[in-house]
Each structure stands twice: as C-alpha cells, then as structure tokens.
Coordinates of C-alpha atoms in Angstrom, one line a residue:
M10 CA 32.8 58.9 20.7
G11 CA 35.0 61.0 22.8
F12 CA 38.1 60.5 25.0
L13 CA 37.6 58.0 27.8
T14 CA 35.9 55.8 25.2
D15 CA 38.3 55.8 22.5
L16 CA 41.5 55.3 25.3
V17 CA 39.1 52.6 26.8
D18 CA 38.3 50.4 24.2
D19 CA 41.5 50.6 22.5
L20 CA 42.7 49.3 25.4
R21 CA 40.3 46.3 26.3
R22 CA 41.1 45.4 23.0
R23 CA 44.9 45.2 23.7
R24 CA 44.6 43.3 26.7
E25 CA 42.5 40.9 24.4
R26 CA 45.3 40.4 22.3
D27 CA 47.8 40.4 24.9
P28 CA 46.7 39.3 28.0
L29 CA 48.5 39.8 31.4
D30 CA 50.6 37.2 33.0
E31 CA 48.3 37.0 36.7
S32 CA 50.3 34.1 38.2
S33 CA 53.5 35.7 37.9
L34 CA 52.1 39.3 38.6
M35 CA 50.5 37.2 41.7
R36 CA 53.7 35.8 42.4
R37 CA 55.7 38.9 42.4
A38 CA 52.8 41.1 44.5
M39 CA 52.8 38.1 47.5
Q40 CA 56.7 39.3 47.7
L41 CA 55.9 42.7 48.6
P42 CA 56.1 44.4 51.8
P43 CA 52.2 45.3 52.9
P44 CA 50.8 48.4 51.1
R45 CA 50.5 51.9 52.5
P46 CA 47.5 52.6 53.8
F47 CA 46.2 55.3 51.7
E48 CA 42.8 55.4 52.9
E49 CA 44.2 55.8 56.1
A50 CA 46.8 58.7 55.2
L51 CA 43.9 60.9 54.1
R52 CA 41.2 60.3 56.9
G53 CA 44.2 60.9 59.7
A54 CA 45.3 64.2 58.0
T55 CA 43.9 67.6 59.0
P56 CA 42.1 69.0 56.0
P57 CA 43.1 69.5 53.2
A58 CA 44.5 66.0 52.6
V59 CA 47.0 66.8 49.6
I60 CA 47.2 64.1 46.8
A61 CA 50.2 65.4 44.8
E62 CA 50.2 64.1 41.3
F63 CA 53.3 63.2 39.0
K64 CA 52.3 63.2 35.4
R65 CA 54.6 64.6 32.5
S66 CA 51.8 65.6 29.7
S67 CA 48.5 64.8 29.0
P68 CA 45.7 65.6 26.5
S69 CA 44.0 68.6 27.9
A70 CA 47.6 70.5 28.8
G71 CA 50.3 69.0 26.3
E72 CA 54.2 68.4 27.5
I73 CA 53.8 69.6 31.0
A74 CA 57.5 69.5 33.1
E75 CA 59.6 66.9 33.2
P76 CA 61.4 67.2 36.3
D77 CA 63.4 64.3 37.8
L78 CA 60.8 62.2 39.8
S79 CA 62.5 61.2 43.3
T80 CA 63.6 65.3 43.4
Q81 CA 59.8 66.2 42.9
V82 CA 58.3 63.2 45.2
R83 CA 61.3 64.5 48.0
K84 CA 59.3 68.1 47.8
Y85 CA 55.2 66.8 47.3
R86 CA 56.6 65.3 51.0
A87 CA 58.3 68.3 52.4
G88 CA 55.8 70.5 51.6
G89 CA 53.0 68.5 53.5
A90 CA 51.4 66.0 51.1
V91 CA 49.8 62.8 52.3
A92 CA 50.0 60.6 48.9
I93 CA 51.8 60.2 45.8
S94 CA 49.6 59.8 42.7
V95 CA 51.6 58.6 39.3
L96 CA 50.3 58.4 36.5
T97 CA 51.2 55.6 34.8
E98 CA 49.7 55.8 31.2
P99 CA 51.9 55.6 28.4
T100 CA 50.3 56.4 25.2
R101 CA 48.3 59.7 26.2
F102 CA 50.1 60.7 29.3
D103 CA 54.2 59.8 29.1
G104 CA 53.7 57.3 31.8
S105 CA 55.7 54.3 33.1
L106 CA 54.8 52.0 35.8
T107 CA 58.7 52.3 36.5
D108 CA 57.3 55.5 38.0
V109 CA 55.4 53.9 40.5
R110 CA 58.4 52.3 41.6
A111 CA 60.8 55.6 41.9
A112 CA 57.9 57.4 44.2
R113 CA 57.6 54.7 46.3
L114 CA 61.5 54.7 47.2
A115 CA 61.8 58.3 46.8
A116 CA 59.4 59.1 49.8
P117 CA 57.4 57.1 52.9
L118 CA 54.2 57.8 51.5
P119 CA 51.3 55.6 49.6
V120 CA 51.8 55.5 46.1
L121 CA 48.5 55.9 43.9
R122 CA 48.5 54.3 40.9
K123 CA 46.6 56.8 37.9
D124 CA 45.6 55.0 35.0
F125 CA 42.5 54.0 33.2
L126 CA 42.1 50.4 34.4
V127 CA 39.4 48.3 33.0
H128 CA 40.7 44.7 34.3
P129 CA 41.5 43.3 37.4
A130 CA 44.6 42.0 36.6
Q131 CA 46.0 45.1 36.1
V132 CA 45.1 45.6 39.9
I133 CA 47.2 42.9 40.4
E134 CA 49.9 44.5 37.8
S135 CA 49.6 47.4 40.3
R136 CA 50.2 45.7 43.7
A137 CA 53.3 43.5 41.6
T138 CA 54.5 47.5 40.3
G139 CA 54.7 48.3 44.5
A140 CA 51.4 50.8 43.9
D141 CA 49.4 51.2 47.1
A142 CA 46.0 52.5 46.2
V143 CA 44.7 52.0 42.5
L144 CA 42.5 54.7 40.5
L145 CA 39.0 53.4 39.6
I146 CA 37.5 55.4 37.2
S147 CA 33.0 54.8 37.4
A148 CA 32.5 56.0 33.8
A149 CA 35.1 53.1 32.3
L150 CA 33.5 50.3 34.4
T151 CA 30.6 48.5 34.7
E152 CA 29.1 48.4 37.9
L153 CA 29.7 44.2 38.3
E154 CA 33.2 45.3 37.3
L155 CA 33.8 48.4 39.3
K156 CA 32.7 45.8 42.1
G157 CA 35.1 43.1 41.1
M158 CA 37.7 45.3 41.0
L159 CA 37.4 46.5 43.9
A160 CA 36.9 43.1 45.6
V161 CA 40.7 42.1 43.5
A162 CA 41.9 45.5 44.9
D163 CA 40.6 44.6 48.4
D164 CA 42.0 41.1 48.5
L165 CA 45.5 42.7 47.4
G166 CA 45.2 44.9 50.5
L167 CA 44.7 48.1 47.5
D168 CA 43.3 50.8 48.6
A169 CA 41.5 52.6 46.1
L170 CA 39.9 56.3 44.6
V171 CA 36.9 55.7 42.8
E172 CA 36.0 58.3 40.7
A173 CA 33.2 60.4 39.2
H174 CA 32.4 63.0 37.1
S175 CA 28.3 63.4 36.8
E176 CA 25.4 62.3 39.1
E177 CA 24.9 58.7 37.1
D178 CA 28.8 58.3 38.1
L179 CA 28.6 58.8 41.3
A180 CA 24.9 56.5 42.0
K181 CA 27.2 53.4 40.4
V182 CA 29.8 54.2 43.1
L183 CA 27.4 54.5 46.0
T184 CA 26.5 51.1 45.2
T185 CA 30.1 50.3 46.5
D186 CA 31.7 50.5 50.0
A187 CA 34.6 52.6 48.4
G188 CA 36.0 54.8 51.0
V189 CA 37.5 57.0 49.0
V190 CA 35.3 58.8 46.3
G191 CA 36.5 61.2 43.8
V192 CA 34.7 63.8 41.8
N193 CA 37.0 65.1 38.8
A194 CA 35.8 68.4 37.3
R195 CA 37.5 67.3 34.2
D196 CA 34.7 65.2 31.8
L197 CA 37.6 62.7 30.2
E198 CA 35.3 62.2 27.3
T199 CA 35.5 66.1 26.4
L200 CA 38.5 67.0 28.7
E201 CA 36.5 70.3 29.5
L202 CA 37.3 71.5 32.7
D203 CA 34.2 72.1 34.9
L204 CA 34.8 73.0 38.5
E205 CA 31.8 75.0 39.3
R206 CA 29.8 71.2 38.4
A207 CA 32.6 69.4 40.3
L208 CA 31.9 71.4 43.6
A209 CA 28.1 71.4 43.1
L210 CA 28.4 67.2 43.2
V211 CA 30.8 66.5 46.3
P212 CA 28.1 67.1 48.7
L213 CA 26.5 64.0 47.4
V214 CA 29.3 62.4 48.5
P215 CA 28.0 60.7 52.1
R216 CA 30.3 62.1 54.9
D217 CA 31.6 58.8 56.3
R218 CA 33.6 58.6 52.8
V219 CA 36.5 60.5 51.8
A220 CA 35.1 63.0 49.5
V221 CA 38.8 63.8 47.1
L222 CA 37.9 66.8 44.6
E223 CA 40.2 66.5 41.7
S224 CA 41.4 68.6 38.9
G225 CA 41.2 72.1 38.0
V226 CA 42.8 72.7 41.6
S227 CA 45.6 75.7 41.5
T228 CA 44.8 78.0 44.5
R229 CA 43.8 78.1 48.1
E230 CA 40.6 79.9 47.3
H231 CA 39.8 76.7 45.6
V232 CA 40.5 74.4 47.9
E233 CA 38.4 76.8 50.4
R234 CA 35.6 76.3 48.2
A235 CA 36.3 72.8 47.9
L236 CA 36.1 72.1 51.6
D237 CA 33.4 74.0 52.2
A238 CA 31.5 72.2 49.7
G239 CA 32.3 68.6 52.1
A240 CA 35.6 67.5 50.5
S241 CA 38.3 66.1 52.9
A242 CA 41.7 65.9 50.4
V243 CA 42.2 67.4 46.8
L244 CA 44.1 65.9 44.3
V245 CA 46.6 68.4 42.8
G246 CA 48.7 67.4 39.8
E247 CA 49.6 70.3 36.8
T248 CA 50.3 72.9 39.2
L249 CA 52.5 71.3 41.0
M250 CA 54.3 69.9 37.9
R251 CA 54.6 73.9 36.5
A252 CA 55.4 74.9 39.9
P253 CA 59.3 76.6 40.5
D254 CA 59.0 75.9 43.9
A255 CA 56.1 72.5 44.3
E256 CA 57.3 72.3 48.2
A257 CA 56.0 75.9 48.5
T258 CA 53.1 75.6 46.4
I259 CA 51.7 72.6 48.5
R260 CA 51.9 74.7 51.4
E261 CA 50.2 77.5 50.0
L262 CA 47.3 74.8 49.0
R263 CA 47.2 74.0 52.2
G264 CA 47.1 76.9 54.3
D265 CA 50.5 76.7 55.8
R266 CA 51.7 79.9 56.9
D267 CA 55.0 78.4 59.4
G268 CA 56.7 77.3 56.4
P269 CA 59.3 74.3 56.9
R270 CA 58.9 72.1 60.2

C-alpha cells in the first residue's frame, strides 16, 4: 500500500458513507456560464504553455506557502500562464473547493480542479464549483471508470487533464480520446520524484494530443528538456508558490526575456 492507494481507498469509503447530492450539484452546474476552454488554451499557446498551480502544502514538501490566492493568481496571469491549477484535496494538501471559485474570479483563465476524483459525482461537483477542467489520475481509476468520468466531463463541457506515471498508466489513458495527457514525474505511491523517467515517457504520447510534464519542473533547462521530449506544456506548482516573484519566475520558465508587456 502506498500514498495513492491509501488516499483513494479512504476517499471511496467516504463517498460510500456520505454520497454527494448529484441532483443538487447538477442544478448548480447548469446555472453557471460555460466553462473556459482549457485544452484550447494549451493548444493555442506558443510552447511552453504554463499551467500555474496554487497549493499550500503537500505530503512530499510539507507546508509550502500561504500567499493571498487572488494576488498569486493575478501574478500567474501577468507572467504568461495560460491556465490555473488549484489543488482542492483537504486532508493532505490543505486545499478547498472555495479556492476554485476564488481563482476563477481572480483572472480570466481556465481553472483546473486538481484532486483525486474517483466518482462521477465529483466531476459534477467540480463543474458546480466553477472548474473549467478536471484532473483524472489513471492509476486511481479502472479503464471503465476513466472512460465514464471522461464521458461525464464531456457532457458538462469540462476538459480533462488525464495523468499517467508509468507505461501501464499511459496505455490506459491512450484507450480513451483524452486530448490532454499529463506525465507526472512524481510516483504518487512512493512520492518519489524521477524527472528522467517522466522525460522518457513523454515521447510515447501521440503528437495529436497535448503532452504536459507535471512535477519537478523548476528551471528553464527542465522546460527545454520537456519541449525536446515532445511536451508542449508544463504544470508548475511548488516552484511558483515558493518564488519571491512568481510572475518573473513564469517568464523565466517560458524563456520570455522581454519582460512585462
């Protein structure tokens, strides 16, 4: 048993004991404006497209930072990020669904809900909260569950970032029509980081899909290696949360030497 297995097992038990009210969530979701196009934002950007993440803590890093969310998100946008990732898991990452709402209000960028989703009701919950896209982790779902979750997201107009860490995970992802495929350098069972393994996996993502390198990206060299491997986007969290100047750090990662425009 590892971190991911324990967390997902606990989450499944909690959902069985306390199921979400899908009807109420669907009513809320239907009253919201259309989602902002996450996949389109990635495809339309000059590589690297930066997905900038807001997270307060993590099991691997402990407490990271506690900046004002709205201010941080506006810095992300000013630096050239094309989308915002918000970690909403409350028990291990100190996240909250209210952060999704706050991020969406702070900047006109698509917002990805990053969490451990194992039930279609959580996808509806994501939309009802204002998310424009959801993270789906291949290793946490069966192939049938993954396809079902993607179908629900599609019905709601949500995009999805579907994440793999291993060749087995990636093979499962590629049985779907997921347009955005993440390769996570962090093993969610052991929490160990292996950027080389991830960079070796990125070229296996078909070129007609958007490949996103996740975790461990902290320098322009990392970004360049991701681009060389075939990724067109990177997801960056801890580096930006710890940075004295998040806007400048995004510009540096993007290779933008022109400064603010």
